[in-house]
Amino acid sequence: MRVVVTGGGGFLGSHLCEALLQRGDSVVCLDNFSSGDPANIAHLLSNPAFDFQHADVSVSVEVAGRVDAVAHLASPASPPDYLRHPLETLTVGSRGTENALRLALLHDARFILASTSEIYGDPLVHPQEETYWGNVNSIGPRSVYDEAKRYAEAVSAAYRRTHCLNVGIARIFNTYGPRMRPHDGRVVSSFITQALTGAPLTIYGDGKQTRSFCFVDDLIRGLVALLDSSEMGPFNLGNPVERTVSELAAIVLAMTGSSSEVDFHPLPVDDPVRRRPVITRAREVLGWEPEIDITEGLRRTVAYFGARPDRLGSSAAAIRGCQSETVPSASVTAAADASRTVPGLVAVPIGVAATAPEPSTSRA
């Protein structure tokens, strides 16, 4: 099978590309590295079944040759990213999704959308089933991501109804693991970065808000199962074990042996208080459920971060309170490591169109 993965240079996208290649598929990876990292796919460039194309999917999605499936993962996904780049986030969720859908329609290909648990907003129903319509502030700061994904779901469903396109929708809950960026501002990467550098761990609010943390390998198995099916869903993909943010902080501190203190900041606007997926539909229809517990998942993630100390120093200071209105967005942007550049692959800021790569960087 030949699969196009938009956002294939990102955290989840690169793991999906790798998983598809490992099972014998060929992959066309589209990315402009606005929030991805060239290092994530550097090890794939020598694989003849991997074709990287530098592209901004919000502008166009053009792929020559056969296309059997399209996995649309392109989007900023961490709060600091989409809060710094609200218009670009809305654009990739709308025009970017439409462009990816048109490619799938042109080739009569399977299309899967990487949606998010954020479409539930700050939920009034707990835990969250796919039948819940959500509680989203459509004009709040987080709406640029929430509503972009809600629109992406709506237009994907419309393509299925109108054009009989083979669409599947995954609502992804908090996922963590190797290849997360130390400066991305997500809770797991932030805690590990801060613990390993001795910086205070940033907790927003009182730390009693909950999340459900799924290790990346488990999440990718769910995406592949959805890709291989003809089901639309939507399907919640996440770990149904719920933990408070303070509990997570304690686990990270114990695992790293860090003496870091905890630094409390105001809860960001519209930040969800509780988050836990009901995954019955994924279990029964896709035969999927997570297998890796948080201790093992965090062990692997801490090892990944610990092996890259050069990338942690500037990030630890930048992410302290990075979701607070008092922290300049430039401080997080500046933490992006210059070592992200890989020969032939150029990282560009969000909203800046990327130039085509040298021919030698793309393999059929």
PDB file of N, CA and C in Angstrom, residues 3-85:
ATOM      1  N   VAL A   3       0.986   5.067   1.079  1.00  0.00           N
ATOM      2  CA  VAL A   3       0.273   5.930   2.008  1.00  0.00           C
ATOM      3  C   VAL A   3       0.913   7.311   2.019  1.00  0.00           C
ATOM      4  N   VAL A   4       0.096   8.345   1.884  1.00  0.00           N
ATOM      5  CA  VAL A   4       0.546   9.721   2.047  1.00  0.00           C
ATOM      6  C   VAL A   4       0.289  10.122   3.498  1.00  0.00           C
ATOM      7  N   VAL A   5       1.326  10.611   4.186  1.00  0.00           N
ATOM      8  CA  VAL A   5       1.201  11.056   5.570  1.00  0.00           C
ATOM      9  C   VAL A   5       1.503  12.550   5.617  1.00  0.00           C
ATOM     10  N   THR A   6       0.473  13.372   5.825  1.00  0.00           N
ATOM     11  CA  THR A   6       0.725  14.800   5.989  1.00  0.00           C
ATOM     12  C   THR A   6       1.173  15.058   7.434  1.00  0.00           C
ATOM     13  N   GLY A   7       2.107  15.984   7.599  1.00  0.00           N
ATOM     14  CA  GLY A   7       2.684  16.164   8.931  1.00  0.00           C
ATOM     15  C   GLY A   7       3.558  15.004   9.329  1.00  0.00           C
ATOM     16  N   GLY A   8       4.141  14.337   8.338  1.00  0.00           N
ATOM     17  CA  GLY A   8       4.918  13.128   8.601  1.00  0.00           C
ATOM     18  C   GLY A   8       6.235  13.368   9.302  1.00  0.00           C
ATOM     19  N   GLY A   9       6.661  14.639   9.428  1.00  0.00           N
ATOM     20  CA  GLY A   9       7.882  14.941  10.151  1.00  0.00           C
ATOM     21  C   GLY A   9       7.646  15.285  11.610  1.00  0.00           C
ATOM     22  N   GLY A  10       6.400  15.223  12.034  1.00  0.00           N
ATOM     23  CA  GLY A  10       6.060  15.562  13.410  1.00  0.00           C
ATOM     24  C   GLY A  10       6.235  14.398  14.358  1.00  0.00           C
ATOM     25  N   PHE A  11       5.870  14.627  15.607  1.00  0.00           N
ATOM     26  CA  PHE A  11       5.976  13.605  16.651  1.00  0.00           C
ATOM     27  C   PHE A  11       5.211  12.348  16.265  1.00  0.00           C
ATOM     28  N   LEU A  12       3.895  12.462  16.074  1.00  0.00           N
ATOM     29  CA  LEU A  12       3.097  11.290  15.712  1.00  0.00           C
ATOM     30  C   LEU A  12       3.335  10.878  14.265  1.00  0.00           C
ATOM     31  N   GLY A  13       3.443  11.861  13.380  1.00  0.00           N
ATOM     32  CA  GLY A  13       3.581  11.551  11.961  1.00  0.00           C
ATOM     33  C   GLY A  13       4.806  10.710  11.665  1.00  0.00           C
ATOM     34  N   SER A  14       5.931  11.034  12.300  1.00  0.00           N
ATOM     35  CA  SER A  14       7.151  10.276  12.023  1.00  0.00           C
ATOM     36  C   SER A  14       7.033   8.844  12.527  1.00  0.00           C
ATOM     37  N   HIS A  15       6.387   8.656  13.670  1.00  0.00           N
ATOM     38  CA  HIS A  15       6.182   7.298  14.178  1.00  0.00           C
ATOM     39  C   HIS A  15       5.246   6.514  13.257  1.00  0.00           C
ATOM     40  N   LEU A  16       4.245   7.177  12.702  1.00  0.00           N
ATOM     41  CA  LEU A  16       3.338   6.490  11.775  1.00  0.00           C
ATOM     42  C   LEU A  16       4.084   6.108  10.502  1.00  0.00           C
ATOM     43  N   CYS A  17       4.886   7.022   9.947  1.00  0.00           N
ATOM     44  CA  CYS A  17       5.680   6.699   8.765  1.00  0.00           C
ATOM     45  C   CYS A  17       6.540   5.466   9.013  1.00  0.00           C
ATOM     46  N   GLU A  18       7.198   5.442  10.153  1.00  0.00           N
ATOM     47  CA  GLU A  18       8.092   4.342  10.510  1.00  0.00           C
ATOM     48  C   GLU A  18       7.327   3.024  10.623  1.00  0.00           C
ATOM     49  N   ALA A  19       6.163   3.057  11.279  1.00  0.00           N
ATOM     50  CA  ALA A  19       5.375   1.840  11.455  1.00  0.00           C
ATOM     51  C   ALA A  19       4.891   1.290  10.120  1.00  0.00           C
ATOM     52  N   LEU A  20       4.482   2.169   9.220  1.00  0.00           N
ATOM     53  CA  LEU A  20       4.011   1.728   7.905  1.00  0.00           C
ATOM     54  C   LEU A  20       5.144   1.129   7.085  1.00  0.00           C
ATOM     55  N   LEU A  21       6.314   1.745   7.145  1.00  0.00           N
ATOM     56  CA  LEU A  21       7.467   1.206   6.419  1.00  0.00           C
ATOM     57  C   LEU A  21       7.862  -0.157   6.968  1.00  0.00           C
ATOM     58  N   GLN A  22       7.802  -0.295   8.284  1.00  0.00           N
ATOM     59  CA  GLN A  22       8.217  -1.553   8.907  1.00  0.00           C
ATOM     60  C   GLN A  22       7.330  -2.713   8.505  1.00  0.00           C
ATOM     61  N   ARG A  23       6.087  -2.424   8.160  1.00  0.00           N
ATOM     62  CA  ARG A  23       5.209  -3.526   7.755  1.00  0.00           C
ATOM     63  C   ARG A  23       5.186  -3.725   6.234  1.00  0.00           C
ATOM     64  N   GLY A  24       5.967  -2.935   5.500  1.00  0.00           N
ATOM     65  CA  GLY A  24       6.108  -3.151   4.069  1.00  0.00           C
ATOM     66  C   GLY A  24       5.387  -2.173   3.167  1.00  0.00           C
ATOM     67  N   ASP A  25       4.747  -1.150   3.726  1.00  0.00           N
ATOM     68  CA  ASP A  25       4.110  -0.131   2.901  1.00  0.00           C
ATOM     69  C   ASP A  25       5.153   0.838   2.363  1.00  0.00           C
ATOM     70  N   SER A  26       4.789   1.571   1.320  1.00  0.00           N
ATOM     71  CA  SER A  26       5.588   2.710   0.896  1.00  0.00           C
ATOM     72  C   SER A  26       4.909   3.971   1.400  1.00  0.00           C
ATOM     73  N   VAL A  27       5.690   5.000   1.691  1.00  0.00           N
ATOM     74  CA  VAL A  27       5.181   6.193   2.359  1.00  0.00           C
ATOM     75  C   VAL A  27       5.639   7.447   1.623  1.00  0.00           C
ATOM     76  N   VAL A  28       4.705   8.360   1.400  1.00  0.00           N
ATOM     77  CA  VAL A  28       5.024   9.708   0.941  1.00  0.00           C
ATOM     78  C   VAL A  28       4.784  10.639   2.117  1.00  0.00           C
ATOM     79  N   CYS A  29       5.833  11.237   2.617  1.00  0.00           N
ATOM     80  CA  CYS A  29       5.768  12.115   3.783  1.00  0.00           C
ATOM     81  C   CYS A  29       5.750  13.561   3.329  1.00  0.00           C
ATOM     82  N   LEU A  30       4.717  14.301   3.725  1.00  0.00           N
ATOM     83  CA  LEU A  30       4.601  15.719   3.407  1.00  0.00           C
ATOM     84  C   LEU A  30       4.757  16.540   4.671  1.00  0.00           C
ATOM     85  N   ASP A  31       5.640  17.532   4.659  1.00  0.00           N
ATOM     86  CA  ASP A  31       5.830  18.386   5.833  1.00  0.00           C
ATOM     87  C   ASP A  31       6.609  19.629   5.429  1.00  0.00           C
ATOM     88  N   ASN A  32       6.367  20.729   6.125  1.00  0.00           N
ATOM     89  CA  ASN A  32       7.219  21.916   5.973  1.00  0.00           C
ATOM     90  C   ASN A  32       7.983  22.225   7.254  1.00  0.00           C
ATOM     91  N   PHE A  33       7.883  21.336   8.236  1.00  0.00           N
ATOM     92  CA  PHE A  33       8.593  21.440   9.505  1.00  0.00           C
ATOM     93  C   PHE A  33       8.283  22.733  10.254  1.00  0.00           C
ATOM     94  N   SER A  34       7.066  23.198  10.119  1.00  0.00           N
ATOM     95  CA  SER A  34       6.662  24.366  10.896  1.00  0.00           C
ATOM     96  C   SER A  34       6.598  24.038  12.381  1.00  0.00           C
ATOM     97  N   SER A  35       6.225  22.820  12.715  1.00  0.00           N
ATOM     98  CA  SER A  35       6.270  22.376  14.108  1.00  0.00           C
ATOM     99  C   SER A  35       6.844  20.976  14.241  1.00  0.00           C
ATOM    100  N   GLY A  36       7.263  20.395  13.117  1.00  0.00           N
ATOM    101  CA  GLY A  36       7.911  19.095  13.148  1.00  0.00           C
ATOM    102  C   GLY A  36       9.412  19.249  13.288  1.00  0.00           C
ATOM    103  N   ASP A  37      10.137  18.169  13.091  1.00  0.00           N
ATOM    104  CA  ASP A  37      11.587  18.186  13.277  1.00  0.00           C
ATOM    105  C   ASP A  37      12.218  17.291  12.212  1.00  0.00           C
ATOM    106  N   PRO A  38      13.102  17.832  11.369  1.00  0.00           N
ATOM    107  CA  PRO A  38      13.749  17.010  10.352  1.00  0.00           C
ATOM    108  C   PRO A  38      14.451  15.784  10.921  1.00  0.00           C
ATOM    109  N   ALA A  39      14.947  15.895  12.149  1.00  0.00           N
ATOM    110  CA  ALA A  39      15.648  14.754  12.755  1.00  0.00           C
ATOM    111  C   ALA A  39      14.728  13.556  12.942  1.00  0.00           C
ATOM    112  N   ASN A  40      13.423  13.794  13.018  1.00  0.00           N
ATOM    113  CA  ASN A  40      12.476  12.696  13.237  1.00  0.00           C
ATOM    114  C   ASN A  40      12.451  11.696  12.087  1.00  0.00           C
ATOM    115  N   ILE A  41      12.766  12.167  10.891  1.00  0.00           N
ATOM    116  CA  ILE A  41      12.695  11.275   9.722  1.00  0.00           C
ATOM    117  C   ILE A  41      14.046  11.088   9.052  1.00  0.00           C
ATOM    118  N   ALA A  42      15.117  11.619   9.631  1.00  0.00           N
ATOM    119  CA  ALA A  42      16.442  11.517   9.013  1.00  0.00           C
ATOM    120  C   ALA A  42      16.827  10.064   8.760  1.00  0.00           C
ATOM    121  N   HIS A  43      16.463   9.182   9.687  1.00  0.00           N
ATOM    122  CA  HIS A  43      16.840   7.778   9.554  1.00  0.00           C
ATOM    123  C   HIS A  43      16.019   7.042   8.501  1.00  0.00           C
ATOM    124  N   LEU A  44      14.975   7.689   7.985  1.00  0.00           N
ATOM    125  CA  LEU A  44      14.123   7.057   6.982  1.00  0.00           C
ATOM    126  C   LEU A  44      14.521   7.425   5.562  1.00  0.00           C
ATOM    127  N   LEU A  45      15.337   8.452   5.401  1.00  0.00           N
ATOM    128  CA  LEU A  45      15.623   8.988   4.068  1.00  0.00           C
ATOM    129  C   LEU A  45      16.323   7.999   3.150  1.00  0.00           C
ATOM    130  N   SER A  46      17.069   7.060   3.704  1.00  0.00           N
ATOM    131  CA  SER A  46      17.773   6.083   2.880  1.00  0.00           C
ATOM    132  C   SER A  46      16.884   4.911   2.457  1.00  0.00           C
ATOM    133  N   ASN A  47      15.679   4.852   2.980  1.00  0.00           N
ATOM    134  CA  ASN A  47      14.758   3.759   2.644  1.00  0.00           C
ATOM    135  C   ASN A  47      14.118   4.042   1.292  1.00  0.00           C
ATOM    136  N   PRO A  48      14.287   3.172   0.313  1.00  0.00           N
ATOM    137  CA  PRO A  48      13.724   3.432  -1.019  1.00  0.00           C
ATOM    138  C   PRO A  48      12.204   3.494  -1.038  1.00  0.00           C
ATOM    139  N   ALA A  49      11.553   2.992   0.007  1.00  0.00           N
ATOM    140  CA  ALA A  49      10.094   3.040   0.071  1.00  0.00           C
ATOM    141  C   ALA A  49       9.591   4.327   0.708  1.00  0.00           C
ATOM    142  N   PHE A  50      10.512   5.214   1.097  1.00  0.00           N
ATOM    143  CA  PHE A  50      10.146   6.470   1.756  1.00  0.00           C
ATOM    144  C   PHE A  50      10.435   7.633   0.831  1.00  0.00           C
ATOM    145  N   ASP A  51       9.417   8.456   0.600  1.00  0.00           N
ATOM    146  CA  ASP A  51       9.531   9.620  -0.281  1.00  0.00           C
ATOM    147  C   ASP A  51       9.147  10.862   0.513  1.00  0.00           C
ATOM    148  N   PHE A  52      10.138  11.704   0.797  1.00  0.00           N
ATOM    149  CA  PHE A  52       9.843  12.953   1.489  1.00  0.00           C
ATOM    150  C   PHE A  52       9.624  14.080   0.493  1.00  0.00           C
ATOM    151  N   GLN A  53       8.552  14.859   0.723  1.00  0.00           N
ATOM    152  CA  GLN A  53       8.278  16.025  -0.109  1.00  0.00           C
ATOM    153  C   GLN A  53       8.026  17.223   0.796  1.00  0.00           C
ATOM    154  N   HIS A  54       8.825  18.273   0.598  1.00  0.00           N
ATOM    155  CA  HIS A  54       8.688  19.480   1.402  1.00  0.00           C
ATOM    156  C   HIS A  54       7.461  20.232   0.899  1.00  0.00           C
ATOM    157  N   ALA A  55       6.426  20.329   1.702  1.00  0.00           N
ATOM    158  CA  ALA A  55       5.173  20.912   1.224  1.00  0.00           C
ATOM    159  C   ALA A  55       4.381  21.520   2.369  1.00  0.00           C
ATOM    160  N   ASP A  56       3.664  22.580   2.052  1.00  0.00           N
ATOM    161  CA  ASP A  56       2.714  23.200   2.975  1.00  0.00           C
ATOM    162  C   ASP A  56       1.325  22.768   2.540  1.00  0.00           C
ATOM    163  N   VAL A  57       0.698  21.879   3.293  1.00  0.00           N
ATOM    164  CA  VAL A  57      -0.579  21.307   2.867  1.00  0.00           C
ATOM    165  C   VAL A  57      -1.702  22.337   2.881  1.00  0.00           C
ATOM    166  N   SER A  58      -1.491  23.464   3.555  1.00  0.00           N
ATOM    167  CA  SER A  58      -2.502  24.520   3.531  1.00  0.00           C
ATOM    168  C   SER A  58      -2.544  25.210   2.177  1.00  0.00           C
ATOM    169  N   VAL A  59      -1.448  25.089   1.416  1.00  0.00           N
ATOM    170  CA  VAL A  59      -1.386  25.670   0.077  1.00  0.00           C
ATOM    171  C   VAL A  59      -1.871  24.677  -0.963  1.00  0.00           C
ATOM    172  N   SER A  60      -1.331  23.474  -0.943  1.00  0.00           N
ATOM    173  CA  SER A  60      -1.751  22.436  -1.887  1.00  0.00           C
ATOM    174  C   SER A  60      -1.230  21.088  -1.424  1.00  0.00           C
ATOM    175  N   VAL A  61      -1.873  20.039  -1.902  1.00  0.00           N
ATOM    176  CA  VAL A  61      -1.420  18.671  -1.656  1.00  0.00           C
ATOM    177  C   VAL A  61      -1.407  17.961  -2.999  1.00  0.00           C
ATOM    178  N   GLU A  62      -0.226  17.829  -3.555  1.00  0.00           N
ATOM    179  CA  GLU A  62      -0.073  17.213  -4.874  1.00  0.00           C
ATOM    180  C   GLU A  62       0.919  16.072  -4.780  1.00  0.00           C
ATOM    181  N   VAL A  63       0.467  14.889  -5.135  1.00  0.00           N
ATOM    182  CA  VAL A  63       1.316  13.701  -5.087  1.00  0.00           C
ATOM    183  C   VAL A  63       1.133  12.938  -6.380  1.00  0.00           C
ATOM    184  N   ALA A  64       2.227  12.716  -7.082  1.00  0.00           N
ATOM    185  CA  ALA A  64       2.171  11.954  -8.324  1.00  0.00           C
ATOM    186  C   ALA A  64       2.142  10.463  -8.029  1.00  0.00           C
ATOM    187  N   GLY A  65       1.570   9.713  -8.947  1.00  0.00           N
ATOM    188  CA  GLY A  65       1.546   8.272  -8.808  1.00  0.00           C
ATOM    189  C   GLY A  65       0.378   7.779  -7.986  1.00  0.00           C
ATOM    190  N   ARG A  66       0.361   6.478  -7.736  1.00  0.00           N
ATOM    191  CA  ARG A  66      -0.740   5.834  -7.027  1.00  0.00           C
ATOM    192  C   ARG A  66      -0.788   6.283  -5.576  1.00  0.00           C
ATOM    193  N   VAL A  67      -1.991   6.475  -5.066  1.00  0.00           N
ATOM    194  CA  VAL A  67      -2.207   6.767  -3.649  1.00  0.00           C
ATOM    195  C   VAL A  67      -3.312   5.846  -3.146  1.00  0.00           C
ATOM    196  N   ASP A  68      -2.993   5.013  -2.171  1.00  0.00           N
ATOM    197  CA  ASP A  68      -3.980   4.082  -1.626  1.00  0.00           C
ATOM    198  C   ASP A  68      -4.641   4.600  -0.356  1.00  0.00           C
ATOM    199  N   ALA A  69      -3.927   5.471   0.367  1.00  0.00           N
ATOM    200  CA  ALA A  69      -4.475   5.997   1.619  1.00  0.00           C
ATOM    201  C   ALA A  69      -3.801   7.336   1.923  1.00  0.00           C
ATOM    202  N   VAL A  70      -4.555   8.187   2.613  1.00  0.00           N
ATOM    203  CA  VAL A  70      -4.047   9.475   3.068  1.00  0.00           C
ATOM    204  C   VAL A  70      -4.289   9.565   4.570  1.00  0.00           C
ATOM    205  N   ALA A  71      -3.226   9.791   5.337  1.00  0.00           N
ATOM    206  CA  ALA A  71      -3.342  10.005   6.779  1.00  0.00           C
ATOM    207  C   ALA A  71      -3.022  11.467   7.043  1.00  0.00           C
ATOM    208  N   HIS A  72      -4.024  12.215   7.469  1.00  0.00           N
ATOM    209  CA  HIS A  72      -3.868  13.666   7.625  1.00  0.00           C
ATOM    210  C   HIS A  72      -3.552  14.001   9.075  1.00  0.00           C
ATOM    211  N   LEU A  73      -2.268  14.246   9.339  1.00  0.00           N
ATOM    212  CA  LEU A  73      -1.813  14.561  10.694  1.00  0.00           C
ATOM    213  C   LEU A  73      -1.255  15.979  10.802  1.00  0.00           C
ATOM    214  N   ALA A  74      -1.231  16.722   9.698  1.00  0.00           N
ATOM    215  CA  ALA A  74      -0.594  18.036   9.691  1.00  0.00           C
ATOM    216  C   ALA A  74      -1.376  19.039  10.533  1.00  0.00           C
ATOM    217  N   SER A  75      -0.742  19.568  11.569  1.00  0.00           N
ATOM    218  CA  SER A  75      -1.319  20.632  12.394  1.00  0.00           C
ATOM    219  C   SER A  75      -0.422  20.885  13.587  1.00  0.00           C
ATOM    220  N   PRO A  76      -0.263  22.144  14.008  1.00  0.00           N
ATOM    221  CA  PRO A  76       0.303  22.361  15.337  1.00  0.00           C
ATOM    222  C   PRO A  76      -0.595  21.665  16.359  1.00  0.00           C
ATOM    223  N   ALA A  77       0.006  21.059  17.380  1.00  0.00           N
ATOM    224  CA  ALA A  77      -0.814  20.284  18.316  1.00  0.00           C
ATOM    225  C   ALA A  77      -0.594  20.649  19.773  1.00  0.00           C
ATOM    226  N   SER A  78       0.507  21.307  20.104  1.00  0.00           N
ATOM    227  CA  SER A  78       0.716  21.690  21.497  1.00  0.00           C
ATOM    228  C   SER A  78       0.148  23.084  21.732  1.00  0.00           C
ATOM    229  N   PRO A  79      -0.384  23.354  22.925  1.00  0.00           N
ATOM    230  CA  PRO A  79      -0.969  24.681  23.184  1.00  0.00           C
ATOM    231  C   PRO A  79      -0.048  25.850  22.864  1.00  0.00           C
ATOM    232  N   PRO A  80       1.235  25.836  23.264  1.00  0.00           N
ATOM    233  CA  PRO A  80       2.071  26.982  22.904  1.00  0.00           C
ATOM    234  C   PRO A  80       2.172  27.195  21.399  1.00  0.00           C
ATOM    235  N   ASP A  81       2.206  26.098  20.624  1.00  0.00           N
ATOM    236  CA  ASP A  81       2.289  26.228  19.165  1.00  0.00           C
ATOM    237  C   ASP A  81       1.046  26.885  18.595  1.00  0.00           C
ATOM    238  N   TYR A  82      -0.132  26.342  18.944  1.00  0.00           N
ATOM    239  CA  TYR A  82      -1.317  26.899  18.297  1.00  0.00           C
ATOM    240  C   TYR A  82      -1.749  28.230  18.893  1.00  0.00           C
ATOM    241  N   LEU A  83      -1.340  28.520  20.135  1.00  0.00           N
ATOM    242  CA  LEU A  83      -1.643  29.838  20.686  1.00  0.00           C
ATOM    243  C   LEU A  83      -0.748  30.912  20.070  1.00  0.00           C
ATOM    244  N   ARG A  84       0.468  30.538  19.669  1.00  0.00           N
ATOM    245  CA  ARG A  84       1.356  31.497  19.001  1.00  0.00           C
ATOM    246  C   ARG A  84       0.991  31.686  17.539  1.00  0.00           C
ATOM    247  N   HIS A  85       0.336  30.671  16.940  1.00  0.00           N
ATOM    248  CA  HIS A  85       0.061  30.702  15.507  1.00  0.00           C
ATOM    249  C   HIS A  85      -1.418  30.373  15.244  1.00  0.00           C
TER     250      HIS A  85
END
